Amino acid sequence: MGTAQQQVLEELARLTEEFSTAPSLDAMPRRTLADKDVAGPTSAHVIEEIHTPLNFAYTTFTTGSTAFQNIVGVTWPELPERAAAGARALRRAGACPGDRVLLCYAPLGNVFSRGAFEGASVEPIFLPHSSRDAFLVALCREKPRVVVGESSFLRVALEDAKKLGIWEAIPEGVHLLCAGTPLDMELLPLAEECDIGVHDLYGCQEFGWLVMDGAPLRDDLTLVPDAEREGWAILVAGGLPTGDSFPMGGAGHALNADGPIHTYARQRTTPELEVVVRACTAQSEMTLERACRSILRIKGRIVRPAPGVRIAAETNELALVEAWPSGRSVAVVGDQEKTKLFDCLLEAQEQYQATAKSDPLWMKGR
């Protein structure tokens, strides 16, 4: 390499270091588990650094049951409603400003989002180890106002407390916010012995918290009669089906006579429902088509435009149809308030299209 070439390269290197607008790895923004308020241990995960697109507020995963967990993207436009519902749940569970909330399973914090803890002015804390023993130590020493955890785990831990003779050390006035799995009804009489409050929280990573003690946490929930089960209803969040059906009415929820949705007895909706968009507020059919693909990828819900869909409509009109082979229409959600989540995802798609990729190393079709 000649002297002149060497000088040019040295000048390029100097300019890159001093004036480049493209970040180095060290200069890239970082979002840690602590930043997301989910910095707790689990034995079911590894901590892996990933490149998360700037159009996501954060990424998380479904909890999974018999299938692999799927990645979930949470967009910025949907974050305010999601955080408000989480804060509402914490307040209903008795959390007051300044209280500590113990999360037994850290990923449940992603269902709240950090904004929920900030909105309720509470401090999330976590176990030092993912075990029942660590939970009992944290419960008795840290004295949280609210505990968020899976109900069977909490029941067995309380049974351990009785066996170990530390029942009296359990703090007074603590509330158990049971989430993640259907409520273990055997927990209720055990908690009553120690005057512990119990609440049943239902939601998912895709949509956040939706129902607490049988009562909605959001205004954009719709209950559609389940044709396969008399007296049951399918829960639809913001125009998108959750995939779960619940018994309705009767004497109300086991923890709330005024809560009509029996979330502890849920069943998967069969057949699954898909969404056909008959009208939408998006300004172009291309935006709608792209949003439908995005919703499938980040929320796992099948959404597709109807032939002749009306674009730039005043309100969304979403038809819920049974999946193949019947394709039968079950209901239509046409109220703008009831399709708020769908509108937020349309907004996220429009924002994404309006923001060009800023990384010159990723240019398609050049």
XYZ file of C-alpha atoms in Angstrom, residues 37 60 62 110 116 230 256 260 273 276 331:
11
model
C -38.431 -4.061 35.331
C -41.036 -10.670 25.137
C -45.435 -16.181 25.283
C -43.451 -7.739 30.728
C -47.618 0.130 34.924
C -73.813 -22.612 26.145
C -66.139 -10.934 43.030
C -69.244 -11.852 35.287
C -61.317 -17.340 15.340
C -61.532 -10.317 8.489
C -69.642 -11.640 15.242
